[in-house]
Short mmCIF file of C-alpha atoms in Angstrom, two decimals:
data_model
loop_
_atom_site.label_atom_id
_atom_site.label_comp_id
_atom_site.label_asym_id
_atom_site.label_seq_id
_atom_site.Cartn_x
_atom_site.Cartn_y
_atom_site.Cartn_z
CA UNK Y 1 0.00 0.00 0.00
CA UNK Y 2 1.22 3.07 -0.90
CA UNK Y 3 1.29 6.16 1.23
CA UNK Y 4 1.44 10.07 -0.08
CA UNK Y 5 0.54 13.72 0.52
CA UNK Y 6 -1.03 16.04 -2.04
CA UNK Y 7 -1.00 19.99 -0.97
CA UNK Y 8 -2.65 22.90 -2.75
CA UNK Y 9 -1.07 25.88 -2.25
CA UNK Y 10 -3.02 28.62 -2.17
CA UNK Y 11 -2.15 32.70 -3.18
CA UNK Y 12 -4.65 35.00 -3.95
CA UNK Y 13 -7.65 33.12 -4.83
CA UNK Y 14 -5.46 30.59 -7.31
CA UNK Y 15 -3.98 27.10 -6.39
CA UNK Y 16 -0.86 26.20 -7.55
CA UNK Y 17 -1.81 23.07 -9.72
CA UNK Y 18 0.68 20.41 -11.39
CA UNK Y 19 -0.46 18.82 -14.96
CA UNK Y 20 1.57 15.68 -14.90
CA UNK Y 21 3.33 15.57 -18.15
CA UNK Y 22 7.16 14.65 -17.70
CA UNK Y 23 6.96 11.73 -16.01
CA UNK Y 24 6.95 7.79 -17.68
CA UNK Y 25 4.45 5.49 -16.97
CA UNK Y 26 2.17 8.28 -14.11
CA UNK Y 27 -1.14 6.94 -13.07
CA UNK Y 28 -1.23 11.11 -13.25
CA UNK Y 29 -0.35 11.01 -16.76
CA UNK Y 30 -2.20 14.47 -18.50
CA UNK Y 31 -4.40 14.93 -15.13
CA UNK Y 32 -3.72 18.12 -13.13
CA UNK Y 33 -3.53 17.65 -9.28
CA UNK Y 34 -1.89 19.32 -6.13
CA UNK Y 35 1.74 19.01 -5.19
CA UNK Y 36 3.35 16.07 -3.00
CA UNK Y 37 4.64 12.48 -3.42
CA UNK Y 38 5.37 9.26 -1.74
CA UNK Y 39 6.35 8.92 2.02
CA UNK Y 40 10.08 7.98 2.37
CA UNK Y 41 10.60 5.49 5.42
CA UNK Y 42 10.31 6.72 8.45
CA UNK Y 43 8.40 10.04 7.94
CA UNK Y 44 5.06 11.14 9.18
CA UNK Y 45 2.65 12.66 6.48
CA UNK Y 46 3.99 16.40 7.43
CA UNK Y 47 7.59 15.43 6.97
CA UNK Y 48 6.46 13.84 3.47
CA UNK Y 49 4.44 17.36 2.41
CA UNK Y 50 6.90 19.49 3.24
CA UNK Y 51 9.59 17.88 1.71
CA UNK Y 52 7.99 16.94 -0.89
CA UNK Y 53 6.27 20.55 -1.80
CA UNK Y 54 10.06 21.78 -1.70
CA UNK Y 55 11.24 18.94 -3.88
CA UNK Y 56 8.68 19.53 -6.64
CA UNK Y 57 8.53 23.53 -6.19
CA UNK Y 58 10.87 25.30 -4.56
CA UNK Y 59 8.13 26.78 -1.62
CA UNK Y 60 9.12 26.02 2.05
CA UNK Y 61 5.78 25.66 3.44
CA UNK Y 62 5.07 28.29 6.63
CA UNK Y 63 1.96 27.10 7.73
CA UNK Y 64 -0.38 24.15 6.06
CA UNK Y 65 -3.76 22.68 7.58
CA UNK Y 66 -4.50 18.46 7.39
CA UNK Y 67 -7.83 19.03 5.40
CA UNK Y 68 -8.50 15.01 4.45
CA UNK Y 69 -7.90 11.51 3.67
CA UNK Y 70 -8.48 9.87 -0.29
CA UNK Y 71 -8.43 6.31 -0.41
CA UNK Y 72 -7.17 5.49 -3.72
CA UNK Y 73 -8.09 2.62 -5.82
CA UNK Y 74 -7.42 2.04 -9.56
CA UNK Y 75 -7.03 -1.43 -11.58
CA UNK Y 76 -3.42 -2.17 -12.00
CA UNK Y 77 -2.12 0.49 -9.81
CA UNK Y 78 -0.94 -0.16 -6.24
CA UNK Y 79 -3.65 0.85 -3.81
CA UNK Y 80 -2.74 4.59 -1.93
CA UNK Y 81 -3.62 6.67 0.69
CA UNK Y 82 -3.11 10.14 0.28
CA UNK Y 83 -3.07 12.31 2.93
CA UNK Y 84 -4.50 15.97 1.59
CA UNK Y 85 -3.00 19.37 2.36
CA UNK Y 86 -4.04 23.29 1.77
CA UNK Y 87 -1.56 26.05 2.57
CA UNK Y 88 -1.46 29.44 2.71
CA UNK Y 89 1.95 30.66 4.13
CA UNK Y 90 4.81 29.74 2.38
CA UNK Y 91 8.31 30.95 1.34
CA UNK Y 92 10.42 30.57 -1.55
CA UNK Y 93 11.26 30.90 -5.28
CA UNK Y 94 9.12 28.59 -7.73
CA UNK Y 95 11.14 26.70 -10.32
CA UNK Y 96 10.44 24.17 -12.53
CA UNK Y 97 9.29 21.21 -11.61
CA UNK Y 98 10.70 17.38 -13.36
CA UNK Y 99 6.88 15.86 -12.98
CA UNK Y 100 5.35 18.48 -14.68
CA UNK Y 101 4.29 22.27 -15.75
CA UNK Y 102 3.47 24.18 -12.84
CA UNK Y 103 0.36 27.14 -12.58
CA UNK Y 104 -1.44 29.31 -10.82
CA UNK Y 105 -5.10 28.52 -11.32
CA UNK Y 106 -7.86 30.32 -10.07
CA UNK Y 107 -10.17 28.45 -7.60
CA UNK Y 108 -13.05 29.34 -10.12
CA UNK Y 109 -11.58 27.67 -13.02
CA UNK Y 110 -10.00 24.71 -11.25
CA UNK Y 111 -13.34 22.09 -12.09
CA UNK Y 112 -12.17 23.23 -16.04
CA UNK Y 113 -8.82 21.08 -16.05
CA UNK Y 114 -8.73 17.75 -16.60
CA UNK Y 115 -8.89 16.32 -12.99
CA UNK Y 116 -9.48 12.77 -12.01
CA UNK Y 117 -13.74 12.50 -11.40
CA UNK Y 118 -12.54 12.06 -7.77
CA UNK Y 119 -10.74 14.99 -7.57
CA UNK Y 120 -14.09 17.26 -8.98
CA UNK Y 121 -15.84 15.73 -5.50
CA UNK Y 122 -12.77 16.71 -3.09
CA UNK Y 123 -12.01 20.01 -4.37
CA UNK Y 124 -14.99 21.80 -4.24
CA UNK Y 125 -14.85 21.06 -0.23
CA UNK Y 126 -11.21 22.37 0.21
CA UNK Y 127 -12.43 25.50 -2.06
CA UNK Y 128 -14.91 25.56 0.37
CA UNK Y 129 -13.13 25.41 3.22
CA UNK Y 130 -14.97 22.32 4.40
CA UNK Y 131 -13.95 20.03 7.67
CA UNK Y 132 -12.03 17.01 6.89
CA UNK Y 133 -13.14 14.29 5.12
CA UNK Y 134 -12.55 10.65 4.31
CA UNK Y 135 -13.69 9.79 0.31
CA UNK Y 136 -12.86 6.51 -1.00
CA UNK Y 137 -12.54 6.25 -4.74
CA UNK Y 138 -12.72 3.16 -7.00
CA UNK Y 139 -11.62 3.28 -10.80
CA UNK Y 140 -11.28 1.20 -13.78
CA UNK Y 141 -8.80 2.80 -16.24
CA UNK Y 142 -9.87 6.78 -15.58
CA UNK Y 143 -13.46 5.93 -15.30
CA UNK Y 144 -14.69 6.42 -11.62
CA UNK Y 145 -16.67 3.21 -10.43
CA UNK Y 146 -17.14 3.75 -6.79
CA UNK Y 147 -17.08 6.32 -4.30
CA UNK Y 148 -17.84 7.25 -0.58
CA UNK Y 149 -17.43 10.21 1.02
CA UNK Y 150 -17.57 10.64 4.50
CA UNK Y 151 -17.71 14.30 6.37
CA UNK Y 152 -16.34 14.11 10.09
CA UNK Y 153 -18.54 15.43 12.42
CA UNK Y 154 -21.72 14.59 10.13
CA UNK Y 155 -22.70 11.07 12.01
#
């Protein structure tokens, strides 16, 4: 099982999005999503985002909030939780990133990309500013087959 972080980064009403278009053989392949990667032994999911939004950007993270859990499932891919991020303090230069182009989008336009079905369920709640969540999603190939969300708090 596979476990990862995804942040957005946030800066004046725009995420900083990642279409995934540099990398061989990327579950991501073409799909735009936040920032973050794979844990490395030994690290909790904070020491994974902020290395990992450093890594692939260039930001040193100031101040993030844990907004949500995804349980990933896809046919042929290894299954993945990924452990999902919004920040709004950082500090840094932006460079180019080896996964992908990096943008600015704003939060209005962000359902226009291509996005993974899943992701058009999760953002809308981290646009707006909802409490964490848990949403399990099920694909086969890019179509979305299954999914639950659940809202903490909402039992």
């Amino acid at each position: 099982m596979l476990l990862t972080t995804i942040c957005y980064i946030e800066q004046d009403g725009k995420y900083l999005m990642l279409l995934r278009n540099k990398k061989k053989q990327d579950v991501n392949e073409g799909k735009w999503i936040g920032v973050g990667g794979k844990f490395l032994e030994g690290e909790s999911p904070e020491e994974c985002l902020l290395r990992e939004v450093e890594e692939e950007t260039g930001l040193v993270l100031d101040e993030f909030k844990a907004r949500g859990i995804l349980t990933f499932a896809s046919e042929g891919w290894e299954q993945e939780y990924i452990h999902v991020f919004t920040a709004t303090k950082f500090h840094g230069t932006l460079r180019e990133c080896d996964e992908g182009e990096l943008r600015w989008i704003d939060k209005d336009k962000i359902l226009d990309l291509n996005l993974w079905a899943g992701d058009r369920i999760f953002l809308p709640l981290l646009i707006g500013d909802e409490p964490y969540f848990s949403l399990k999603l099920s694909y086969r190939g890019d179509e979305l087959v299954e999914k639950k969300l659940y809202r903490y708090g909402s039992y």
